Tab-separated table of C-alpha atoms in Angstrom:
chain	number	residue	atom	x	y	z
A	5	MET	CA	15.772	-26.156	-21.024
A	6	LEU	CA	17.232	-23.116	-22.789
A	7	PHE	CA	15.887	-19.613	-22.186
A	8	PRO	CA	16.062	-16.974	-24.962
A	9	GLU	CA	17.769	-13.754	-23.971
A	10	ASP	CA	16.721	-10.329	-25.285
A	11	PHE	CA	18.977	-7.331	-24.843
A	12	SER	CA	17.475	-5.127	-27.536
A	13	ASN	CA	17.038	-2.387	-24.925
A	14	PRO	CA	20.401	-2.060	-23.099
A	15	PRO	CA	20.669	0.601	-20.388
A	16	SER	CA	21.956	3.928	-21.579
A	17	GLY	CA	25.213	3.559	-19.649
A	18	ALA	CA	26.209	0.132	-21.004
A	19	ASN	CA	28.787	0.940	-23.692
A	20	PHE	CA	30.082	-2.568	-24.396
A	21	GLU	CA	28.878	-5.844	-25.828
A	22	ARG	CA	27.872	-8.260	-23.091
A	23	LEU	CA	29.574	-11.671	-23.115
A	24	LYS	CA	27.065	-14.418	-23.934
A	25	VAL	CA	27.516	-18.053	-22.896
A	26	GLU	CA	25.358	-21.155	-23.004
A	27	TYR	CA	22.839	-21.512	-20.183
A	28	VAL	CA	20.828	-24.656	-19.373
A	29	TYR	CA	18.094	-24.805	-16.739
A	30	ARG	CA	18.441	-27.878	-14.458
A	31	SER	CA	15.820	-27.200	-11.760
A	32	GLU	CA	12.794	-29.005	-13.178
A	33	LYS	CA	12.841	-31.513	-10.294
A	34	PHE	CA	12.300	-28.671	-7.793
A	35	HIS	CA	8.985	-27.614	-9.366
A	36	PHE	CA	5.775	-29.035	-7.935
A	37	GLN	CA	4.052	-31.340	-10.401
A	38	SER	CA	1.157	-31.795	-7.988
A	39	ARG	CA	0.307	-30.594	-4.487
A	40	ASP	CA	-0.577	-33.638	-2.407
A	41	PHE	CA	-0.189	-33.115	1.339
A	42	SER	CA	-1.953	-36.334	2.325
A	43	LYS	CA	1.284	-38.359	2.492
A	44	GLN	CA	3.340	-39.025	5.612
A	45	PHE	CA	6.810	-37.513	5.853
A	46	SER	CA	8.315	-40.956	6.473
A	47	PHE	CA	8.127	-41.599	2.728
A	48	ILE	CA	10.827	-39.045	1.959
A	49	TYR	CA	13.222	-40.809	4.363
A	50	SER	CA	12.552	-44.198	2.797
A	51	SER	CA	12.976	-42.746	-0.713
A	52	ARG	CA	16.222	-41.068	0.357
A	53	LEU	CA	17.596	-44.304	1.773
A	54	ASP	CA	16.516	-46.376	-1.243
A	55	GLU	CA	18.303	-43.978	-3.611
A	56	MET	CA	21.422	-43.550	-1.508
A	57	VAL	CA	22.133	-47.190	-0.607
A	58	PRO	CA	23.257	-48.223	-4.132
A	59	LEU	CA	25.383	-45.079	-4.419
A	60	ILE	CA	27.111	-45.526	-1.046
A	61	SER	CA	27.560	-49.282	-1.578
A	62	GLY	CA	29.939	-48.493	-4.426
A	63	ARG	CA	31.974	-46.239	-2.112
A	64	VAL	CA	32.058	-49.025	0.497
A	65	VAL	CA	33.666	-51.396	-2.006
A	66	GLU	CA	36.209	-48.741	-3.023
A	67	LYS	CA	37.261	-47.991	0.563
A	68	TRP	CA	36.869	-51.276	2.438
A	69	GLY	CA	36.951	-53.896	-0.332
A	70	LYS	CA	34.499	-56.431	-1.728
A	71	GLU	CA	35.204	-58.858	1.114
A	72	MET	CA	33.634	-56.588	3.748
A	73	PRO	CA	29.994	-57.725	4.143
A	74	ILE	CA	27.199	-55.129	4.056
A	75	LYS	CA	24.454	-56.138	6.488
A	76	ARG	CA	20.980	-54.971	7.310
A	77	LEU	CA	20.369	-54.124	10.951
A	78	ALA	CA	18.022	-57.097	11.211
A	79	ASP	CA	20.888	-59.419	10.216
A	80	LEU	CA	23.182	-58.426	13.100
A	81	ARG	CA	23.729	-61.371	15.453
A	82	GLU	CA	25.411	-61.036	18.830
A	83	GLU	CA	26.175	-64.761	18.938
A	84	CYS	CA	28.178	-64.574	15.647
A	85	PRO	CA	30.483	-61.538	15.993
A	86	GLN	CA	31.805	-60.265	12.689
A	87	LYS	CA	33.173	-56.997	11.409
A	88	CYS	CA	30.690	-55.605	8.882
A	89	VAL	CA	29.239	-52.492	7.267
A	90	ILE	CA	25.765	-51.160	7.912
A	91	ILE	CA	24.072	-48.422	5.867
A	92	GLY	CA	21.241	-46.249	7.101
A	93	THR	CA	19.919	-42.793	7.967
A	94	LEU	CA	21.267	-40.952	10.996
A	95	PHE	CA	18.865	-39.666	13.627
A	96	LYS	CA	19.933	-37.420	16.498
A	97	HIS	CA	17.929	-37.646	19.690
A	98	GLN	CA	18.180	-34.109	21.110
A	99	GLU	CA	16.358	-33.096	24.261
A	100	LEU	CA	16.707	-29.401	23.403
A	101	LYS	CA	15.137	-29.742	19.942
A	102	PRO	CA	11.943	-27.670	19.579
A	103	SER	CA	8.850	-29.780	20.160
A	104	ILE	CA	5.152	-29.121	19.665
A	105	LEU	CA	4.526	-31.101	22.853
A	106	ARG	CA	6.656	-28.638	24.790
A	107	GLU	CA	4.727	-25.757	23.251
A	108	ILE	CA	1.490	-27.330	24.465
A	109	SER	CA	3.052	-27.753	27.918
A	110	GLU	CA	3.846	-24.045	27.984
A	111	GLU	CA	0.193	-23.292	27.258
A	112	ASN	CA	-0.683	-25.441	30.280
A	113	GLN	CA	1.610	-23.261	32.388
A	114	LEU	CA	4.285	-25.887	32.866
A	115	ALA	CA	7.972	-24.969	32.829
A	116	PRO	CA	8.626	-23.326	29.434
A	117	GLN	CA	11.660	-24.105	27.318
A	118	PRO	CA	14.006	-21.105	27.101
A	119	PRO	CA	14.503	-19.659	23.608
A	120	ARG	CA	17.677	-20.933	21.923
A	121	SER	CA	19.674	-20.368	18.776
A	122	HIS	CA	21.492	-23.734	19.064
A	123	TYR	CA	20.081	-27.040	20.254
A	124	THR	CA	23.103	-29.274	20.894
A	125	ASP	CA	23.821	-30.854	24.240
A	126	ASP	CA	26.394	-33.305	25.601
A	127	LYS	CA	23.566	-35.789	26.215
A	128	ASP	CA	22.610	-36.010	22.520
A	129	ILE	CA	22.378	-39.576	21.185
A	130	LEU	CA	23.118	-40.769	17.643
A	131	ILE	CA	20.962	-43.523	16.136
A	132	LEU	CA	21.063	-45.290	12.770
A	133	GLU	CA	17.849	-46.360	11.048
A	134	ASP	CA	17.274	-48.553	8.010
A	135	ALA	CA	14.054	-49.804	6.414
A	136	LEU	CA	13.339	-52.253	9.253
A	137	GLN	CA	14.773	-51.094	12.568
A	138	ARG	CA	17.200	-48.789	14.393
A	139	ILE	CA	20.326	-49.104	16.527
A	140	ARG	CA	22.244	-46.729	18.779
A	141	LEU	CA	25.773	-45.771	17.649
A	142	VAL	CA	28.820	-45.439	19.889
A	143	GLY	CA	32.530	-45.298	19.202
A	144	ASN	CA	34.456	-43.435	16.522
A	145	ILE	CA	31.783	-41.002	15.339
A	146	ASP	CA	31.106	-37.527	16.739
A	147	VAL	CA	27.426	-36.941	17.413
A	148	HIS	CA	27.935	-33.171	17.154
A	149	SER	CA	29.469	-33.248	13.657
A	150	VAL	CA	26.375	-34.636	11.893
A	151	VAL	CA	22.643	-33.939	11.768
A	152	THR	CA	19.435	-35.919	11.417
A	153	GLY	CA	18.706	-37.110	7.885
A	154	VAL	CA	22.228	-37.924	6.696
A	155	VAL	CA	22.697	-41.307	4.982
A	156	CYS	CA	26.041	-42.952	5.674
A	157	ALA	CA	27.895	-46.280	5.841
A	158	LEU	CA	29.417	-47.426	9.143
A	159	LEU	CA	32.174	-49.981	9.673
A	160	GLY	CA	32.094	-51.808	12.981
A	161	GLN	CA	31.635	-55.100	14.790
A	162	ASP	CA	28.271	-56.473	15.751
A	163	ARG	CA	29.857	-58.172	18.771
A	164	TYR	CA	29.497	-54.738	20.381
A	165	GLN	CA	25.749	-54.994	20.019
A	166	GLU	CA	24.418	-55.085	23.567
A	167	SER	CA	21.026	-55.657	25.088
A	168	ASP	CA	20.056	-52.033	24.525
A	169	GLY	CA	21.009	-52.209	20.841
A	170	ARG	CA	24.395	-50.495	20.517
A	171	PHE	CA	26.772	-50.731	17.562
A	172	PHE	CA	30.415	-49.727	17.985
A	173	VAL	CA	31.687	-47.660	15.039
A	174	GLU	CA	35.299	-48.003	13.869
A	175	ASP	CA	35.023	-45.916	10.684
A	176	TYR	CA	32.388	-44.316	8.473
A	177	LEU	CA	31.954	-42.713	5.062
A	178	PHE	CA	29.536	-40.561	3.068
A	179	TYR	CA	28.820	-40.449	-0.659
A	180	GLU	CA	30.764	-37.151	-1.053
A	181	GLY	CA	29.114	-35.649	-4.081
A	182	GLY	CA	29.288	-38.442	-6.628
A	183	PRO	CA	30.799	-38.259	-10.130
A	184	GLN	CA	31.635	-34.923	-11.709
A	185	LYS	CA	31.727	-33.876	-15.345
A	186	PRO	CA	35.193	-32.748	-16.491
A	187	LEU	CA	35.649	-29.020	-16.942
A	188	LYS	CA	35.680	-27.847	-20.545
A	189	SER	CA	38.365	-25.321	-21.448
A	190	LEU	CA	37.074	-21.801	-22.127
A	191	GLU	CA	38.608	-19.149	-24.362
A	192	ASN	CA	37.054	-16.278	-22.419
A	193	SER	CA	36.365	-15.657	-18.717
A	194	PRO	CA	32.590	-15.502	-18.074
A	195	LEU	CA	31.685	-14.142	-14.652
A	196	LEU	CA	28.827	-15.288	-12.429
A	197	VAL	CA	27.622	-12.665	-9.925
A	198	LEU	CA	25.989	-13.908	-6.699
A	199	ILE	CA	23.957	-11.508	-4.541
A	200	SER	CA	21.787	-12.188	-1.485
A	201	GLY	CA	20.064	-10.421	1.392
A	202	LEU	CA	19.028	-7.164	-0.284
A	203	ASN	CA	16.489	-6.767	2.556
A	204	GLN	CA	14.530	-3.925	1.025
A	205	THR	CA	12.127	-3.518	3.990
A	206	ALA	CA	14.945	-2.697	6.397
A	207	ALA	CA	15.837	0.875	7.205
A	208	ASN	CA	19.356	0.430	5.870
A	209	ASP	CA	21.110	2.962	3.682
A	210	CYS	CA	22.065	0.736	0.757
A	211	SER	CA	20.771	2.981	-1.995
A	212	LEU	CA	24.197	4.358	-2.888
A	213	SER	CA	25.785	0.894	-2.745
A	214	LEU	CA	23.081	-0.505	-5.001
A	215	GLU	CA	23.626	2.361	-7.434
A	216	LEU	CA	27.372	1.656	-7.473
A	217	LEU	CA	26.635	-2.021	-8.107
A	218	GLN	CA	24.448	-1.162	-11.095
A	219	GLN	CA	26.955	1.285	-12.540
A	220	TRP	CA	29.712	-1.325	-12.250
A	221	LEU	CA	27.597	-3.922	-14.027
A	222	PHE	CA	26.879	-1.383	-16.790
A	223	GLY	CA	30.615	-0.714	-17.220
A	224	ASN	CA	30.484	2.887	-16.037
A	225	LEU	CA	32.967	2.602	-13.170
A	226	GLU	CA	36.721	2.348	-13.190
A	227	GLY	CA	38.771	0.807	-10.433
A	228	VAL	CA	36.731	-2.400	-10.103
A	229	GLY	CA	37.715	-5.509	-12.019
A	230	GLN	CA	40.447	-3.739	-14.002
A	231	SER	CA	42.037	-6.960	-15.241
A	232	GLN	CA	40.621	-8.417	-18.414
A	233	ASP	CA	39.420	-11.548	-16.605
A	234	TRP	CA	37.278	-9.523	-14.183
A	235	GLU	CA	35.789	-6.754	-16.331
A	236	ALA	CA	32.074	-5.924	-16.196
A	237	ALA	CA	31.527	-6.922	-19.830
A	238	SER	CA	32.332	-10.525	-18.839
A	239	VAL	CA	29.410	-10.766	-16.371
A	240	ALA	CA	27.289	-13.462	-17.997
A	241	ARG	CA	24.616	-13.914	-15.329
A	242	ILE	CA	23.394	-12.601	-11.974
A	243	VAL	CA	21.774	-14.812	-9.319
A	244	ILE	CA	19.965	-13.097	-6.441
A	245	ALA	CA	19.899	-15.775	-3.746
A	246	GLY	CA	16.980	-14.971	-1.480
A	247	ASN	CA	15.776	-12.507	1.158
A	248	SER	CA	15.501	-9.685	-1.357
A	249	VAL	CA	12.311	-8.277	0.154
A	250	LYS	CA	13.102	-8.844	3.825
A	251	ALA	CA	15.828	-10.650	5.740
A	252	THR	CA	14.361	-11.232	9.211
A	253	LEU	CA	11.043	-12.121	10.760
A	254	LYS	CA	9.686	-9.403	13.026
A	255	HIS	CA	8.436	-10.673	16.366
A	256	LYS	CA	4.813	-9.664	16.737
A	257	ASN	CA	2.052	-10.083	19.254
A	258	HIS	CA	-0.135	-12.835	17.784
A	259	LEU	CA	-3.232	-10.879	18.848
A	260	HIS	CA	-2.078	-7.866	16.852
A	261	THR	CA	-2.853	-7.844	13.143
A	262	LYS	CA	-0.366	-6.558	10.601
A	263	SER	CA	-0.364	-2.786	10.652
A	264	THR	CA	-1.024	-0.623	7.614
A	265	ASN	CA	2.554	0.646	7.821
A	266	GLU	CA	3.972	-2.899	7.645
A	267	ALA	CA	1.845	-3.723	4.603
A	268	THR	CA	2.877	-0.473	2.929
A	269	GLU	CA	6.561	-1.209	3.626
A	270	LEU	CA	6.211	-4.672	2.118
A	271	VAL	CA	4.600	-3.351	-1.080
A	272	ALA	CA	7.269	-0.664	-1.367
A	273	ALA	CA	10.015	-3.267	-0.865
A	274	VAL	CA	8.644	-5.502	-3.637
A	275	LYS	CA	8.510	-2.465	-5.963
A	276	ALA	CA	12.122	-1.596	-5.069
A	277	VAL	CA	13.264	-5.131	-5.937
A	278	ASP	CA	11.291	-4.960	-9.188
A	279	THR	CA	12.949	-1.681	-10.132
A	280	LEU	CA	16.433	-3.007	-9.393
A	281	VAL	CA	15.918	-6.239	-11.333
A	282	HIS	CA	14.290	-4.305	-14.188
A	283	ASN	CA	17.396	-2.146	-14.494
A	284	LEU	CA	19.772	-5.113	-14.373
A	285	ALA	CA	17.757	-7.306	-16.748
A	286	GLN	CA	18.145	-4.741	-19.526
A	287	SER	CA	21.822	-5.632	-19.713
A	288	VAL	CA	22.377	-9.088	-18.199
A	289	PRO	CA	20.293	-12.216	-17.393
A	290	VAL	CA	18.981	-12.148	-13.813
A	291	ASP	CA	17.703	-15.136	-11.796
A	292	LEU	CA	15.663	-14.292	-8.691
A	293	MET	CA	15.452	-16.970	-5.979
A	294	PRO	CA	13.020	-16.796	-3.039
A	295	GLY	CA	14.400	-16.797	0.500
A	296	GLU	CA	13.098	-17.667	3.944
A	297	PHE	CA	11.319	-14.332	4.421
A	298	ASP	CA	10.366	-13.500	0.831
A	299	PRO	CA	6.730	-13.589	-0.419
A	300	ALA	CA	6.825	-17.234	-1.514
A	301	ASN	CA	5.814	-20.610	-0.089
A	302	HIS	CA	7.689	-21.433	3.111
A	303	MET	CA	8.169	-25.158	2.474
A	304	ILE	CA	11.287	-26.414	0.716
A	305	PRO	CA	11.561	-26.386	-2.265
A	306	GLN	CA	10.391	-22.799	-2.498
A	307	GLN	CA	8.704	-22.135	-5.808
A	308	PRO	CA	9.631	-19.117	-7.961
A	309	MET	CA	8.057	-15.869	-6.793
A	310	HIS	CA	5.108	-15.004	-9.008
A	311	GLN	CA	5.889	-12.696	-11.914
A	312	CYS	CA	2.897	-10.503	-11.084
A	313	LEU	CA	4.984	-9.184	-8.176
A	314	PHE	CA	7.530	-7.851	-10.663
A	315	PRO	CA	5.603	-6.305	-13.576
A	316	GLN	CA	8.514	-4.198	-14.825
A	317	SER	CA	11.056	-7.040	-14.782
A	318	ALA	CA	8.624	-9.524	-16.331
A	319	GLU	CA	8.778	-7.569	-19.595
A	320	PHE	CA	12.260	-8.951	-20.239
A	321	ALA	CA	13.039	-12.522	-21.286
A	322	SER	CA	16.335	-12.101	-19.431
A	323	PHE	CA	14.494	-12.098	-16.073
A	324	HIS	CA	13.705	-15.508	-14.555
A	325	GLY	CA	11.981	-16.372	-11.328
A	326	VAL	CA	13.683	-19.581	-10.169
A	327	PRO	CA	13.160	-21.965	-7.220
A	328	ASN	CA	15.156	-22.459	-4.050
A	329	PRO	CA	17.229	-24.639	-4.358
A	330	TYR	CA	18.377	-23.712	-7.848
A	331	ALA	CA	20.428	-25.818	-10.276
A	332	PHE	CA	21.667	-24.734	-13.684
A	333	GLU	CA	24.547	-25.037	-16.125
A	334	LEU	CA	26.500	-21.997	-17.293
A	335	ALA	CA	29.390	-22.166	-19.757
A	336	GLY	CA	29.548	-25.922	-19.176
A	337	ARG	CA	29.833	-25.549	-15.388
A	338	GLN	CA	27.249	-27.257	-13.200
A	339	ILE	CA	26.080	-24.853	-10.500
A	340	VAL	CA	23.816	-25.550	-7.513
A	341	GLY	CA	22.809	-23.163	-4.762
A	342	THR	CA	20.341	-22.354	-2.000
A	343	SER	CA	19.183	-19.243	-0.189
A	344	GLY	CA	20.975	-20.413	2.960
A	345	GLN	CA	18.330	-22.213	5.049
A	346	ASN	CA	20.247	-25.503	4.816
A	347	VAL	CA	23.465	-23.993	6.173
A	348	LEU	CA	21.792	-22.135	9.029
A	349	ASP	CA	19.790	-25.195	10.104
A	350	VAL	CA	22.856	-27.470	10.110
A	351	MET	CA	24.580	-24.950	12.391
A	352	ARG	CA	21.587	-24.874	14.757
A	353	PHE	CA	21.548	-28.634	15.306
A	354	SER	CA	25.274	-29.429	15.337
A	355	LYS	CA	28.477	-27.897	16.642
A	356	ILE	CA	29.535	-26.843	13.159
A	357	GLU	CA	29.946	-23.120	13.768
A	358	ASN	CA	31.349	-21.989	10.406
A	359	PRO	CA	28.866	-21.487	7.507
A	360	LEU	CA	31.493	-22.621	5.009
A	361	GLU	CA	32.067	-25.847	6.980
A	362	ALA	CA	28.296	-26.417	7.111
A	363	LEU	CA	28.073	-25.916	3.343
A	364	LYS	CA	30.973	-28.318	2.841
A	365	ALA	CA	29.274	-30.860	5.124
A	366	THR	CA	26.078	-30.901	3.041
A	367	LEU	CA	28.203	-31.583	-0.044
A	368	ARG	CA	30.027	-34.442	1.705
A	369	TRP	CA	26.662	-35.809	2.826
A	370	SER	CA	25.427	-35.406	-0.800
A	371	HIS	CA	22.179	-33.804	0.299
A	372	LEU	CA	21.061	-30.177	-0.069
A	373	PHE	CA	18.646	-30.194	2.888
A	374	PRO	CA	19.467	-33.157	5.164
A	375	THR	CA	17.494	-31.707	8.095
A	376	ALA	CA	14.268	-31.538	6.064
A	377	PRO	CA	11.617	-32.495	7.040
A	378	ASP	CA	12.854	-32.970	10.632
A	379	THR	CA	13.595	-29.325	11.450
A	380	LEU	CA	13.110	-27.607	8.078
A	381	PRO	CA	9.613	-27.539	6.548
A	382	CYS	CA	9.570	-29.625	3.387
A	383	TYR	CA	7.037	-30.849	0.828
A	384	PRO	CA	6.096	-34.502	1.618
A	385	TYR	CA	7.741	-36.251	-1.332
A	386	TYR	CA	7.022	-39.976	-1.414
A	387	GLN	CA	8.451	-41.374	-4.671
A	388	LYS	CA	11.774	-39.543	-4.978
A	389	ASP	CA	13.936	-37.223	-2.892
A	390	PRO	CA	14.898	-34.351	-5.242
A	391	PHE	CA	17.524	-32.928	-2.864
A	392	ILE	CA	20.066	-35.753	-3.272
A	393	LEU	CA	23.308	-34.624	-4.939
A	394	SER	CA	23.933	-37.650	-7.139
A	395	GLU	CA	26.479	-35.638	-9.188
A	396	CYS	CA	29.092	-33.275	-7.802
A	397	PRO	CA	28.623	-29.644	-8.950
A	398	HIS	CA	31.481	-27.382	-10.032
A	399	VAL	CA	30.072	-24.442	-8.024
A	400	TYR	CA	27.995	-24.796	-4.853
A	401	PHE	CA	26.764	-21.679	-3.051
A	402	ALA	CA	24.526	-20.604	-0.184
A	403	GLY	CA	23.090	-17.128	0.237
A	404	ASN	CA	22.526	-15.000	3.342
A	405	CYS	CA	25.579	-16.290	5.196
A	406	GLY	CA	26.544	-12.946	6.707
A	407	ASP	CA	30.187	-12.788	5.658
A	408	PHE	CA	31.852	-13.801	2.407
A	409	MET	CA	33.713	-17.113	2.555
A	410	THR	CA	35.007	-19.388	-0.181
A	411	GLU	CA	37.114	-22.503	-0.648
A	412	GLN	CA	38.106	-24.817	-3.481
A	413	TRP	CA	37.048	-28.149	-1.962
A	414	ALA	CA	38.645	-31.396	-3.136
A	415	SER	CA	36.990	-34.680	-2.207
A	416	ALA	CA	38.648	-38.011	-1.566
A	417	ASN	CA	37.395	-39.107	-4.991
A	418	GLY	CA	39.160	-36.325	-6.874
A	419	GLN	CA	36.237	-33.960	-7.484
A	420	THR	CA	36.801	-30.233	-6.959
A	421	THR	CA	34.021	-27.795	-6.131
A	422	ARG	CA	34.117	-24.057	-5.564
A	423	LEU	CA	32.203	-23.487	-2.309
A	424	ILE	CA	30.814	-19.978	-1.766
A	425	CYS	CA	29.053	-18.392	1.189
A	426	VAL	CA	27.399	-15.321	-0.324
A	427	PRO	CA	27.413	-12.255	1.964
A	428	SER	CA	24.225	-10.436	2.904
A	429	PHE	CA	24.225	-7.250	0.842
A	430	SER	CA	22.227	-5.254	3.399
A	431	GLU	CA	24.902	-6.004	6.023
A	432	GLN	CA	28.127	-6.063	3.998
A	433	GLN	CA	27.298	-4.149	0.777
A	434	SER	CA	29.296	-6.764	-1.118
A	435	ILE	CA	28.780	-9.557	-3.636
A	436	ALA	CA	30.567	-12.731	-4.740
A	437	VAL	CA	31.924	-12.988	-8.288
A	438	VAL	CA	33.021	-16.314	-9.805
A	439	ASN	CA	35.352	-16.569	-12.801
A	440	LEU	CA	34.049	-19.673	-14.582
A	441	ARG	CA	37.260	-20.177	-16.565
A	442	THR	CA	39.697	-20.226	-13.638
A	443	MET	CA	37.066	-21.128	-10.980
A	444	GLU	CA	38.396	-18.329	-8.765
A	445	CYS	CA	35.982	-16.397	-6.567
A	446	LYS	CA	36.311	-12.843	-5.263
A	447	LYS	CA	34.358	-10.517	-3.048
A	448	VAL	CA	33.581	-7.139	-4.600
A	449	SER	CA	32.547	-4.502	-2.065
A	450	PHE	CA	30.328	-1.526	-2.825
A	451	ALA	CA	30.457	-0.040	0.656
A	452	VAL	CA	31.258	3.635	0.258
A	453	GLU	CA	34.256	3.545	2.589
A	454	SER	CA	35.826	0.465	0.928
A	455	PHE	CA	34.535	0.584	-2.629
A	456	GLY	CA	36.174	-1.924	-4.953
A	457	ASP	CA	38.011	-4.111	-2.441
A	458	GLY	CA	38.506	-7.640	-3.761
A	459	GLU	CA	39.208	-10.914	-2.021
A	460	GLU	CA	39.932	-14.313	-3.524
């Protein structure tokens, strides 16, 4: 799906011709075709497993050979021990995981569960499920390095199956992103700008930093991107990856209704985002993704924020409200990203403490939101799981990660992906910029005290 771009009204300061590259929209599968909430959430797990089994089976043959049998859990026999491979969906039994039953217990004045930011415990148990039954896993797999919802293949021996249903794991593998289209050579160096966490309701002093950002994009500043490969005229697209209106949820007394001041702040924040995007869209295409705390549906996938919220920006064909997650193709590069909920949730329910490692893990697991619908709210899909990464993207990003982090990840199958944790602008006053020709990524800071600092 190609969008027309209209730059007949460039901002007064833009004194160059903006680089134009081919853009293809790839997020149709994240749009709701219907809204049916009558289905059970178990359907999305069965759809995920049905789609992933054929993909992972090919990886099993590549790694362990055609001679290694792939068995269903129902086919395991203790009386006939044999090394084999089983494929299924991981489930972590975690006592500290939030539970509606515990919330009801608190209402009945029983011992409440203390508030937590992480829910791992040494007593956590890892279980594998397939279409028919489940089995507990022990052995060479770390329960704290994975999360519920991941589909994987496990090599082991069913002679270790005991009366309580245990399977001893010797090795395991994930799909790891699937095939990847080869990179086409480019004559120029188009730049992709990634921004997140504008947080316009917060009392932060980002006005000067935002003004510097705009002036840089319009080509009015020297000292930033001086090399030809990083000049402002090469910026081909801007993606604003969530939490533009607000970045945190204020804790309120449930008996207290939203105050007039809070409502006024929210309206003013939406207008501020509209003004910013309106200014940018006069010179460069802008894609606006919803985030966890933005005025959009809370369930994943989040649908594009309604254009009536942004009347000024909606005048331009270069402004697009897009979903979260968001997939597109720019200059022949396949790009996929989220507003960061997947990374933060993986860190809550595992001992992966680095956002970049959590982002890398979701790519290895070949699933954008593996913890949905277990701990992330998700639409109850029942025919297809749209979050499976059946092809490996060239660029994979997550917004609202706090600090900037990046890595050129290479899989065991030879694919390479530029991983990017986009900093929160309200906290760091910085953005991530990707050179789509060289696949390098830099941080550009607009903090007054460190304006123009770059980092690869």
